[in-house]
Structure formats: structure tokens, C-alpha cells
Coordinates of C-alpha atoms in Angstrom, one line a residue:
Chain E
R144 CA 4.6 14.6 -55.8
M145 CA 6.6 12.7 -53.7
E146 CA 6.4 15.6 -51.4
A147 CA 3.0 16.4 -51.2
S148 CA 2.8 12.7 -50.4
C149 CA 4.4 12.7 -47.5
L150 CA 2.5 15.6 -46.1
E151 CA -1.0 14.5 -47.5
L152 CA 0.0 11.3 -45.3
A153 CA 1.1 12.7 -42.2
L154 CA -2.0 15.3 -42.5
E155 CA -4.1 12.0 -42.4
G156 CA -2.3 10.6 -39.5
E157 CA -2.7 13.8 -37.5
R158 CA -6.5 13.8 -38.6
L159 CA -7.0 10.2 -37.3
C160 CA -5.0 10.7 -34.3
K161 CA -6.7 13.6 -33.7
A162 CA -10.4 11.8 -33.9
G163 CA -8.5 9.1 -31.3
D164 CA -7.5 6.6 -33.8
C165 CA -3.8 6.5 -32.6
R166 CA -3.6 2.7 -34.1
A167 CA -4.3 3.8 -37.8
G168 CA -2.8 7.5 -37.4
V169 CA 0.5 5.4 -36.5
S170 CA 0.3 3.3 -40.4
F171 CA -0.1 6.3 -41.7
F172 CA 2.8 8.4 -40.2
E173 CA 4.8 5.4 -40.4
A174 CA 3.7 5.2 -44.6
A175 CA 4.7 9.2 -44.6
V176 CA 8.2 8.5 -42.8
Q177 CA 8.7 5.6 -45.6
V178 CA 7.9 7.9 -48.5
G179 CA 9.9 10.7 -46.9
T180 CA 10.5 14.0 -46.9
E181 CA 13.8 16.6 -47.5
D182 CA 11.6 19.2 -45.2
L183 CA 13.1 18.5 -41.6
K184 CA 10.9 20.1 -39.9
T185 CA 8.2 18.3 -41.1
L186 CA 10.0 15.1 -40.6
S187 CA 10.3 16.0 -37.4
A188 CA 6.7 16.4 -36.3
I189 CA 6.1 13.2 -37.9
Y190 CA 8.4 11.8 -35.4
S191 CA 7.1 13.3 -32.5
Q192 CA 3.6 12.6 -33.3
L193 CA 4.5 9.0 -33.8
G194 CA 6.6 9.4 -30.3
N195 CA 3.1 10.7 -28.9
A196 CA 0.4 8.2 -30.7
Y197 CA 3.1 5.4 -29.7
F198 CA 2.9 6.6 -25.9
Y199 CA -0.8 7.1 -26.3
L200 CA -1.1 3.1 -27.2
H201 CA 1.5 2.0 -23.9
E202 CA 4.0 1.6 -26.9
Y203 CA 6.9 2.7 -25.0
G204 CA 9.6 1.5 -26.5
K205 CA 8.6 2.7 -29.9
A206 CA 8.0 6.4 -28.4
L207 CA 11.2 6.6 -27.1
E208 CA 12.8 5.9 -30.2
Y209 CA 10.9 8.0 -32.3
H210 CA 11.0 11.0 -29.7
H211 CA 15.3 10.1 -30.0
H212 CA 14.6 10.7 -33.7
D213 CA 13.2 14.2 -33.3
L214 CA 15.0 15.1 -30.4
T215 CA 18.3 14.5 -32.7
L216 CA 16.9 16.2 -35.6
A217 CA 15.5 19.4 -33.8
R218 CA 19.3 19.5 -32.4
T219 CA 20.3 19.1 -35.8
I220 CA 18.8 22.2 -37.6
G221 CA 18.7 24.1 -34.6
D222 CA 15.3 24.2 -33.4
L223 CA 15.7 25.7 -30.3
L224 CA 11.7 25.3 -29.3
G225 CA 11.5 21.8 -31.3
E226 CA 14.6 20.6 -29.0
A227 CA 12.8 21.7 -25.6
K228 CA 9.3 19.9 -26.8
A229 CA 11.6 17.0 -27.8
S230 CA 13.4 16.6 -24.6
G231 CA 10.0 17.0 -22.8
N232 CA 8.1 14.2 -24.3
L233 CA 11.6 12.4 -24.2
G234 CA 11.8 13.1 -20.4
N235 CA 8.1 12.0 -19.8
T236 CA 8.6 8.5 -21.9
L237 CA 11.5 7.8 -19.8
K238 CA 9.6 8.8 -17.0
V239 CA 7.0 5.4 -17.6
L240 CA 9.9 3.0 -18.5
G241 CA 11.5 4.0 -15.0
N242 CA 14.0 5.1 -15.8
F243 CA 13.8 8.5 -13.7
E244 CA 18.0 10.0 -13.8
E245 CA 17.6 10.3 -17.4
A246 CA 14.1 11.5 -17.5
I247 CA 14.9 14.4 -14.8
V248 CA 17.7 15.5 -17.5
C249 CA 15.6 15.3 -20.6
C250 CA 13.0 17.6 -18.3
Q251 CA 15.2 20.2 -17.3
R252 CA 16.5 20.2 -20.4
H253 CA 12.9 21.4 -21.4
L254 CA 13.1 23.3 -18.5
D255 CA 16.3 25.3 -19.4
I256 CA 15.7 26.2 -22.9
S257 CA 12.0 27.3 -21.7
R258 CA 13.3 29.7 -19.7
E259 CA 16.1 30.7 -22.2
L260 CA 13.1 31.3 -25.1
N261 CA 11.2 33.2 -22.3
D262 CA 7.9 30.4 -22.9
K263 CA 6.0 31.1 -19.9
V264 CA 3.8 27.7 -20.8
G265 CA 6.6 25.9 -21.7
E266 CA 8.4 26.4 -18.3
A267 CA 4.6 25.6 -16.8
R268 CA 4.7 22.0 -18.3
A269 CA 8.1 21.5 -17.9
L270 CA 7.8 22.2 -14.1
Y271 CA 4.5 19.9 -14.3
N272 CA 6.6 17.0 -15.6
L273 CA 9.4 17.3 -13.7
G274 CA 6.9 17.0 -10.4
N275 CA 5.7 14.0 -12.3
V276 CA 9.5 12.1 -13.0
Y277 CA 9.8 12.8 -8.7
H278 CA 6.4 11.7 -8.0
S279 CA 6.8 8.2 -9.7
K280 CA 10.7 8.0 -8.8
G281 CA 9.4 8.4 -5.1
K282 CA 6.3 6.2 -5.2
K283 CA 8.4 3.9 -6.8
V284 CA 10.6 2.9 -4.0
A285 CA 7.6 3.4 -1.8
S286 CA 5.5 1.0 -3.1
A287 CA 8.6 -1.6 -2.7
G288 CA 8.1 -1.1 0.9
T289 CA 5.5 -1.7 3.3
H290 CA 4.9 1.3 5.2
D291 CA 1.4 3.6 5.4
P292 CA 1.5 6.8 3.4
G293 CA 3.5 9.5 6.0
E294 CA 5.8 6.9 7.1
L295 CA 8.8 7.1 4.4
P296 CA 12.7 6.6 3.9
D297 CA 14.5 9.8 3.5
D298 CA 15.0 9.4 0.0
V299 CA 11.4 8.8 -0.7
K300 CA 10.6 12.1 1.3
N301 CA 13.0 13.9 -0.6
A302 CA 11.7 13.0 -4.3
L303 CA 8.5 14.0 -3.2
Q304 CA 9.3 16.8 -1.6
K305 CA 10.5 18.2 -4.9
A306 CA 7.8 16.7 -6.4
A307 CA 5.4 18.9 -4.3
N308 CA 8.4 21.6 -5.1
Y309 CA 7.8 21.6 -8.5
Y310 CA 3.9 21.5 -8.5
E311 CA 3.8 24.4 -6.8
E312 CA 6.0 26.5 -8.6
N313 CA 4.1 25.5 -11.7
L314 CA 0.7 26.2 -9.9
A315 CA 2.4 29.7 -9.5
I316 CA 3.0 30.2 -13.2
V317 CA -0.3 28.6 -14.8
T318 CA -2.2 30.9 -12.2
E319 CA -0.4 33.7 -13.0
L320 CA -1.1 32.9 -16.9
G321 CA -4.8 32.3 -15.9
D322 CA -4.5 28.6 -17.3
R323 CA -7.7 26.4 -15.4
A324 CA -7.1 23.2 -16.8
A325 CA -3.4 23.2 -16.1
Q326 CA -4.0 24.5 -12.3
G327 CA -6.7 21.2 -11.9
R328 CA -4.0 18.7 -12.9
A329 CA -1.2 20.3 -10.8
F330 CA -3.3 20.3 -7.8
G331 CA -4.8 16.8 -8.7
N332 CA -0.9 15.2 -8.4
L333 CA 0.3 18.2 -5.9
G334 CA -2.9 16.4 -3.3
N335 CA -1.8 12.7 -4.5
T336 CA 2.0 13.9 -3.1
H337 CA 1.3 15.1 0.2
Y338 CA -1.0 12.0 0.5
L339 CA 2.3 9.9 0.0
L340 CA 4.2 12.4 2.4
G341 CA 1.2 11.7 4.9
N342 CA -0.3 15.3 4.9
F343 CA -3.2 14.2 4.2
R344 CA -4.8 17.5 5.3
S345 CA -2.7 19.2 2.8
A346 CA -3.9 16.5 0.6
V347 CA -7.8 17.2 0.9
L348 CA -7.0 20.9 0.2
A349 CA -5.7 20.5 -3.3
H350 CA -8.2 17.7 -3.8
E351 CA -10.5 20.3 -3.4
Q352 CA -9.2 22.6 -5.2
R353 CA -9.3 20.1 -8.3
L354 CA -12.8 19.1 -7.4
L355 CA -13.5 23.0 -7.7
I356 CA -11.8 23.2 -11.4
A357 CA -13.3 20.2 -12.7
K358 CA -17.0 21.2 -11.9
E359 CA -16.4 23.9 -13.6
F360 CA -15.2 22.1 -16.5
G361 CA -17.8 20.1 -16.2
D362 CA -15.2 17.2 -16.4
W363 CA -16.7 14.1 -15.0
S364 CA -13.9 12.1 -15.2
A365 CA -11.9 14.4 -13.4
E366 CA -14.6 14.7 -10.8
R367 CA -14.5 11.0 -10.2
R368 CA -10.9 11.3 -9.9
A369 CA -11.4 14.3 -7.4
Y370 CA -13.9 12.1 -4.9
S371 CA -11.7 9.1 -5.1
N372 CA -8.9 10.6 -3.9
L373 CA -10.4 12.6 -1.1
G374 CA -11.8 9.4 0.4
N375 CA -8.6 8.0 -0.1
A376 CA -7.1 10.8 2.4
Y377 CA -10.0 10.9 5.0
I378 CA -9.8 7.1 5.2
F379 CA -6.2 8.1 6.5
L380 CA -7.3 10.8 8.9
G381 CA -9.7 8.5 10.3
E382 CA -12.7 10.0 8.9
F383 CA -14.0 7.0 7.7
E384 CA -17.8 8.0 7.4
T385 CA -17.0 11.0 5.1
A386 CA -14.5 8.6 3.6
S387 CA -17.8 6.6 1.7
E388 CA -19.7 9.8 0.9
Y389 CA -16.7 10.7 -1.3
Y390 CA -16.6 6.5 -2.4
K391 CA -20.2 7.0 -3.2
R392 CA -19.8 10.2 -5.7
T393 CA -17.0 7.8 -7.2
L394 CA -19.1 5.4 -7.1
Q395 CA -22.6 7.6 -9.0
L396 CA -20.2 8.9 -11.6
A397 CA -18.3 5.4 -12.6
R398 CA -22.0 4.0 -13.1
Q399 CA -22.7 7.5 -15.3
L400 CA -19.5 7.5 -17.4
K401 CA -20.4 3.1 -18.1
D402 CA -16.6 2.9 -16.9
R403 CA -17.2 -1.1 -14.9
A404 CA -13.7 -1.3 -14.2
V405 CA -13.5 2.2 -12.2
E406 CA -17.1 1.0 -10.9
A407 CA -15.4 -2.6 -9.3
Q408 CA -12.7 -0.2 -7.9
A409 CA -15.0 2.1 -6.1
C410 CA -17.0 -0.9 -4.9
Y411 CA -13.9 -2.4 -3.5
S412 CA -12.8 0.8 -1.3
L413 CA -16.4 1.2 -0.1
G414 CA -16.6 -2.2 1.0
N415 CA -12.8 -1.5 2.6
T416 CA -14.3 1.8 4.2
Y417 CA -17.3 0.2 5.7
T418 CA -15.4 -2.8 7.5
L419 CA -13.5 -0.3 8.5
L420 CA -16.5 1.3 9.9
Q421 CA -17.4 -2.6 11.2
D422 CA -20.1 -2.4 9.2
Y423 CA -20.0 -6.2 8.0
E424 CA -23.6 -6.6 6.0
K425 CA -22.3 -3.7 3.6
A426 CA -19.1 -4.3 3.6
I427 CA -20.1 -7.6 2.1
D428 CA -23.0 -6.1 0.1
Y429 CA -20.1 -3.8 -1.9
H430 CA -17.6 -6.8 -2.3
L431 CA -20.0 -8.7 -3.7
K432 CA -20.6 -5.8 -6.3
H433 CA -16.9 -5.7 -6.9
L434 CA -16.7 -9.6 -7.4
V435 CA -19.4 -10.0 -10.2
I436 CA -17.3 -6.9 -11.9
A437 CA -14.1 -8.8 -11.5
Q438 CA -15.6 -12.1 -12.9
E439 CA -17.3 -9.7 -15.8
L440 CA -14.2 -8.2 -16.5
N441 CA -12.0 -12.0 -16.2
D442 CA -9.9 -10.1 -13.6
K443 CA -8.7 -13.0 -11.7
I444 CA -6.5 -10.8 -9.6
G445 CA -9.5 -8.6 -8.8
E446 CA -11.3 -11.5 -7.8
G447 CA -9.3 -13.3 -5.7
R448 CA -8.9 -10.1 -3.5
A449 CA -12.4 -10.0 -3.1
C450 CA -12.8 -13.5 -1.9
W451 CA -9.9 -12.8 0.3
S452 CA -12.0 -9.5 1.7
L453 CA -15.8 -11.7 1.4
G454 CA -13.7 -14.2 3.9
N455 CA -12.9 -11.7 6.5
A456 CA -15.9 -9.7 6.9
Y457 CA -17.7 -13.4 6.7
T458 CA -15.6 -14.5 9.7
A459 CA -16.0 -10.8 11.4
L460 CA -19.9 -12.3 11.3
G461 CA -19.5 -15.4 12.6
N462 CA -20.6 -16.6 9.5
H463 CA -18.0 -19.5 8.9
D464 CA -19.2 -21.4 6.3
Q465 CA -19.7 -18.6 3.7
A466 CA -16.1 -17.7 5.3
M467 CA -15.0 -21.4 4.3
H468 CA -16.1 -21.0 0.7
F469 CA -14.6 -17.6 0.0
A470 CA -11.6 -18.9 1.5
E471 CA -11.4 -22.1 -0.6
R472 CA -12.2 -19.9 -3.7
H473 CA -8.7 -17.2 -2.8
L474 CA -7.4 -20.5 -2.4
E475 CA -8.2 -21.8 -6.1
I476 CA -7.2 -18.2 -7.7
S477 CA -4.5 -17.8 -6.0
R478 CA -3.1 -21.1 -7.6
E479 CA -4.4 -19.8 -11.1
V480 CA -2.7 -16.8 -10.9
G481 CA 0.2 -17.9 -9.4
D482 CA 0.2 -15.6 -6.5
R483 CA 2.3 -17.4 -3.4
S484 CA 1.7 -15.0 -0.9
G485 CA -1.5 -15.0 -1.6
E486 CA -1.7 -18.9 -1.4
L487 CA -0.1 -18.7 2.0
T488 CA -2.7 -16.2 3.2
A489 CA -5.6 -18.3 1.8
R490 CA -3.9 -21.9 3.9
L491 CA -4.1 -20.0 6.8
N492 CA -7.4 -18.3 6.8
L493 CA -8.7 -21.5 5.9
S494 CA -7.1 -24.2 8.7
D495 CA -7.7 -21.0 11.4
L496 CA -11.8 -21.4 9.9
Q497 CA -11.2 -25.4 9.7
M498 CA -10.4 -25.0 12.9
V499 CA -13.4 -23.1 15.1
L500 CA -15.6 -25.3 12.4
G501 CA -14.0 -28.4 13.8
L502 CA -14.8 -27.3 17.1
S503 CA -18.0 -26.4 16.3
Y504 CA -19.1 -29.7 14.5
S505 CA -18.4 -31.6 17.3
T506 CA -19.0 -30.4 20.4
N507 CA -21.3 -33.6 21.2
N508 CA -18.1 -35.1 20.9
S509 CA -15.4 -33.5 24.2
M510 CA -12.8 -36.2 23.4
L511 CA -12.3 -35.7 19.6
S512 CA -12.8 -32.3 19.7
E513 CA -9.8 -31.7 22.0
S514 CA -7.7 -33.9 19.9
Q515 CA -8.7 -31.9 17.0
V516 CA -7.7 -28.9 19.2
V517 CA -4.1 -30.6 19.5
E518 CA -4.0 -31.3 15.8
N519 CA -5.0 -28.2 14.5
S520 CA -2.5 -26.2 17.1
L521 CA 0.6 -28.2 16.3
N522 CA -0.4 -27.5 12.3
G523 CA -1.1 -24.0 13.6
T524 CA 2.9 -23.6 14.0
R525 CA 4.0 -21.0 10.9
P526 CA 5.4 -17.8 10.7
R527 CA 2.4 -14.8 11.7
A528 CA 4.0 -12.2 10.1
G529 CA 4.7 -14.1 6.8
R530 CA 0.3 -13.7 7.2
R531 CA 0.8 -9.9 7.8
H532 CA 3.5 -8.8 5.6
S533 CA 1.0 -11.3 2.6
M534 CA -1.6 -9.0 3.9
E535 CA 0.4 -5.2 2.9
N536 CA 1.2 -7.3 -0.2
M537 CA -2.5 -7.1 -1.3
E538 CA -1.9 -4.7 -4.4
L539 CA -4.1 -3.4 -6.5
M540 CA -3.9 -3.9 -10.1
K541 CA -4.4 -1.2 -12.3
L542 CA -7.6 -1.8 -13.7
T543 CA -8.2 1.2 -15.9
P544 CA -6.6 1.1 -19.2
E545 CA -5.3 4.9 -19.5
K546 CA -7.3 6.6 -22.5
V547 CA -5.9 8.7 -24.9
Q548 CA -6.1 11.7 -23.5
N549 CA -5.1 15.7 -24.3
W550 CA -4.0 14.6 -27.4
N551 CA -3.5 18.0 -27.9
Chain U
S202 CA -15.1 -27.5 24.6
Q203 CA -17.9 -25.1 23.8
P204 CA -15.8 -22.0 25.9
L205 CA -13.2 -23.3 23.8
A206 CA -15.0 -22.9 20.3
G207 CA -15.6 -19.7 21.4
R208 CA -12.7 -18.2 22.2
Q209 CA -10.8 -19.4 19.0
A210 CA -14.0 -18.0 16.9
A211 CA -13.3 -15.0 18.9
E212 CA -9.3 -15.0 18.6
L213 CA -10.6 -15.2 14.6
Q214 CA -12.9 -12.3 14.7
S215 CA -10.5 -10.2 16.2
K216 CA -7.5 -11.3 13.9
V217 CA -9.4 -10.6 10.6
V218 CA -10.6 -7.5 11.4
P219 CA -8.6 -5.3 8.9
S220 CA -6.5 -2.7 10.3
K221 CA -5.3 0.6 7.7
Q222 CA -2.5 -1.2 6.0
I223 CA -5.1 -3.3 3.6
L224 CA -5.9 0.1 2.2
H225 CA -2.5 0.6 0.9
S226 CA -4.8 -1.1 -2.4
D227 CA -6.4 1.6 -3.2
N228 CA -6.1 3.3 -6.2
M229 CA -4.4 6.2 -6.3
E230 CA -5.6 8.5 -9.3
M231 CA -3.5 11.0 -11.3
E232 CA -3.8 13.5 -13.8
P233 CA -3.2 13.0 -17.1
E234 CA 0.5 13.3 -18.4
T235 CA 1.1 16.3 -21.0
M236 CA 2.8 15.6 -24.0
E237 CA 4.2 18.2 -26.5
T238 CA 2.9 18.7 -29.5
K239 CA 3.9 19.2 -32.6
S240 CA 1.8 19.9 -35.6
V241 CA 2.5 19.1 -39.6
T242 CA -0.2 21.3 -40.4
D243 CA 0.9 24.1 -37.9
Y244 CA 4.2 24.2 -39.9
F245 CA 2.2 24.3 -43.6
S246 CA 0.1 27.0 -42.5
K247 CA 3.3 29.0 -41.3
L248 CA 4.2 28.5 -44.5
H249 CA 1.2 29.5 -46.3
M250 CA 1.1 32.6 -44.6
G251 CA 4.9 33.2 -45.5
S252 CA 3.9 33.3 -49.1
L253 CA 0.5 35.4 -48.4
V254 CA 3.0 37.5 -46.9
Y255 CA 5.5 37.5 -49.5
S256 CA 3.3 37.8 -51.9
C257 CA 1.2 41.1 -50.5
T258 CA 5.1 42.8 -49.6
S259 CA 5.8 42.1 -53.4
K260 CA 3.1 43.5 -54.8
R261 CA 3.2 46.2 -52.5
K262 CA 6.8 46.8 -53.8
S263 CA 5.5 46.2 -57.3
K264 CA 3.3 49.6 -57.4

């Protein structure tokens, strides 16, 4: 009677998670654990699903705990396939937590067992996971520096090259298996790895394949991701017109998917692209669209970034009053969110603008304007390097909460 | 002072024309992770299948 109850609770948990309600699923699984069962395979399945549910809920500490329980249990009962799966899940969780070395050990275990069991599907999945761990490892170190993609220290390059090799190995197997969805995922991440390595042509080729597969499946989200990644690669190829076309398709799909955060990101990318094309009117148009959505989503960091970009674009057009307005707003927001480098950038922009405005306002009084110039140039002794640095550090907050995807 | 103002403005303008550097903020869109899944349903159905196979074979044997 108790056995049935544990099973019933677990089955309800499974049903809820599959329906996308992980939060409710978790409470049923936890109730099932409370009731308990003698059947260790059932318990292992419950632990595994609890781990995955917490993973999708972004509660990685809890995910780690349950996948670890699952691994211990699988080993205890000598369930090799179960051990491989638990190792893979533990590896993915450790990766998200930034513990790359342990993640590699776990994913390697997943790979070794899959090969031992001659499980091609498992082998391919382990290779994809290993690629992801090395990609994250490389990206983490790379993001600490301030270089363009392609200009990387050796350890970063090595990690990314390994990631590329694992994705290629994965691709060879899933192509043989005819698993198009898996091919799509591998092409996407391979493309991003090439992008970071500075192989922009290869990145384009991979993302084009990803796009093709996304269209085959009618997967709009994947299609939108491909457009966005293609846009990024074309920026670094210096083909800004092409980049703008891809970003426009991203924007179109973001609107169809009714994803405001992604729409904001697309507008921001378009604003930057038109700035590179020196079409400041269009740049302002898109940055304003980005600003509106950032305010709507109460995304202060995005709002600050929009103000900074707008200040720049208006300055480029010589509209110093508007430039001043947005520089002031940027300063306010930087203070509000405690962004010290943003605050410094804003101050420097403001003092530059004040200088220009001060001069143009005082053209009928040459004495005053001369003294103003002196005063301003005295204030102008400041670290120029600091400004460049702060610009490079305009990092993008990931706006989109990753959705519960691919439960199965 | 007008030419000076003009010069300052021009300098300011050239300073703010962004380089590719700003695009560091561009979002790289990764594919989703794949998690391995276990299910009590799978196990349950295997159990069920097992007992079915058992009952069939035992019936056959008894005949």
C-alpha cells in the first residue's frame, strides 16, 4: 500500500514535469521520497527527475544534491546505464556551477560507460556534454579578459579547440544515427565555438546548417537563435549590411514569439549595427525601441546601456542637448545599480558634452569661453585608458530566463 | 572661439564613433543542454511486461 503510494506520487510528479510545471512536480517527487520505497531503481528514477526539475528551475545546488544521490544509488545497485546517466547529469550541473574540472571527470565517465555498453546514443550525448563543458570553460576565462573573439590566450584557445573537436565527434555519430535534432544542437554550439575562436567563416557555415535544421522542424526559437548568431558572426566579418538583415529576422521572430526580452536584444544589436554603418538616425530608432522595452521589463542595466548608446549616437549627430539628456540619465542609472565603471564613463561623457555646449553657448563672449576651455581642459586630466576599459566592460545581462526545454 | 568649439565637437564625435569593441555585449545564443532522463513509468512498464511475459510462458508450460 505504501509502495503504491510512493509510485503514485512519483507518477504524478512525472506527469507535472512533462506538462512543464516543474515546481509542482518537485513537491510530488519530494513527497514520494518522504513516503519512501524499497525499490532502489524507482528511487533512482525519482532522484534523477528531482535533479532535472531543480536544474530547469535553476536551483543548481539542489540539482547537484539529487544527481549525486542518484549516482551513489546507481553505483550501489550496479546499474551501469543508470550510473552513466547520473554522471552525465552531474557533469552538466557542475558545468553550470563553474566547476569545470569535476564536470569533465563526470562527463568523461558518461562517455566511457556508454562506449563500454556500446550505447551509441549515450556516447553521442556524452560528447555533446563534454563539448559544452569545454566551451563554457573557454568562454569563462575569455570573458574575464577584454579581447575580441579570435584574440585569445592559449588556455582559452585550447579549451575551445577541444570543445570544437567534441562537437565534431558528436556530429559524426548523430549524422550516422540520422538524429537531425541532435545535429542541429551540435551545429549551433560548434558555430558559437568557432565564433569565439575567431573562425567567423566556419561559424557562418555551422549556423547556416543550424538554420536549415531549425526550419525543417519548424522550430522558431532555434531559427531565431541561428539568425542572431549569424548576425554576430557577420559583424566580425565586417559585413554589417548582412548582419543587419539577420538581426531584422531575429527581431521579426522575437515579435512573433512575443518574447519582449529577446525583442529588446535584437533592437540593441540593430542599434549597434546601424552605428557601425554610421546611420545614426536608424541607430537611434532601434536604441529607443530597446529603451522602451528595457523600461517596461524594469531592466535597469539594459536601460543604462540604452542611454549610453543613445548618448553616443546623438553626439555623433551633433545633437548635444539630447546627448546630454541621455548621458545624465546614464549617470543616474549607473549610480542606482552601483555600476562604477558606467558611472565613470557617464561622468566623462558629461564633461565632454559640457565643454562643447559651454563653448557653443558662450560664442558671444569670447573671454568667458576661453576661461571655460581652460577650466575644462584642467578637469580633462583623467585616465583615458579607464574609459576604453569601461566601454569594453559593457556586458550584457542575459535577459531571457532559460525556458524549460526538452524535458525528454 | 567658434573654430575651437567646432574642433572640440569634431574630436568628441570621432571619440564616440564606436568600434567593434562595443559589440562584446552581443548575446551569443547557445543551444539547450540535454539531460539524461529516468522514469518510474519506464521501469513500471518493464515490470509489467516482465510479468506478462512470465504469465504467458508459464501458461504455455502448463499446457
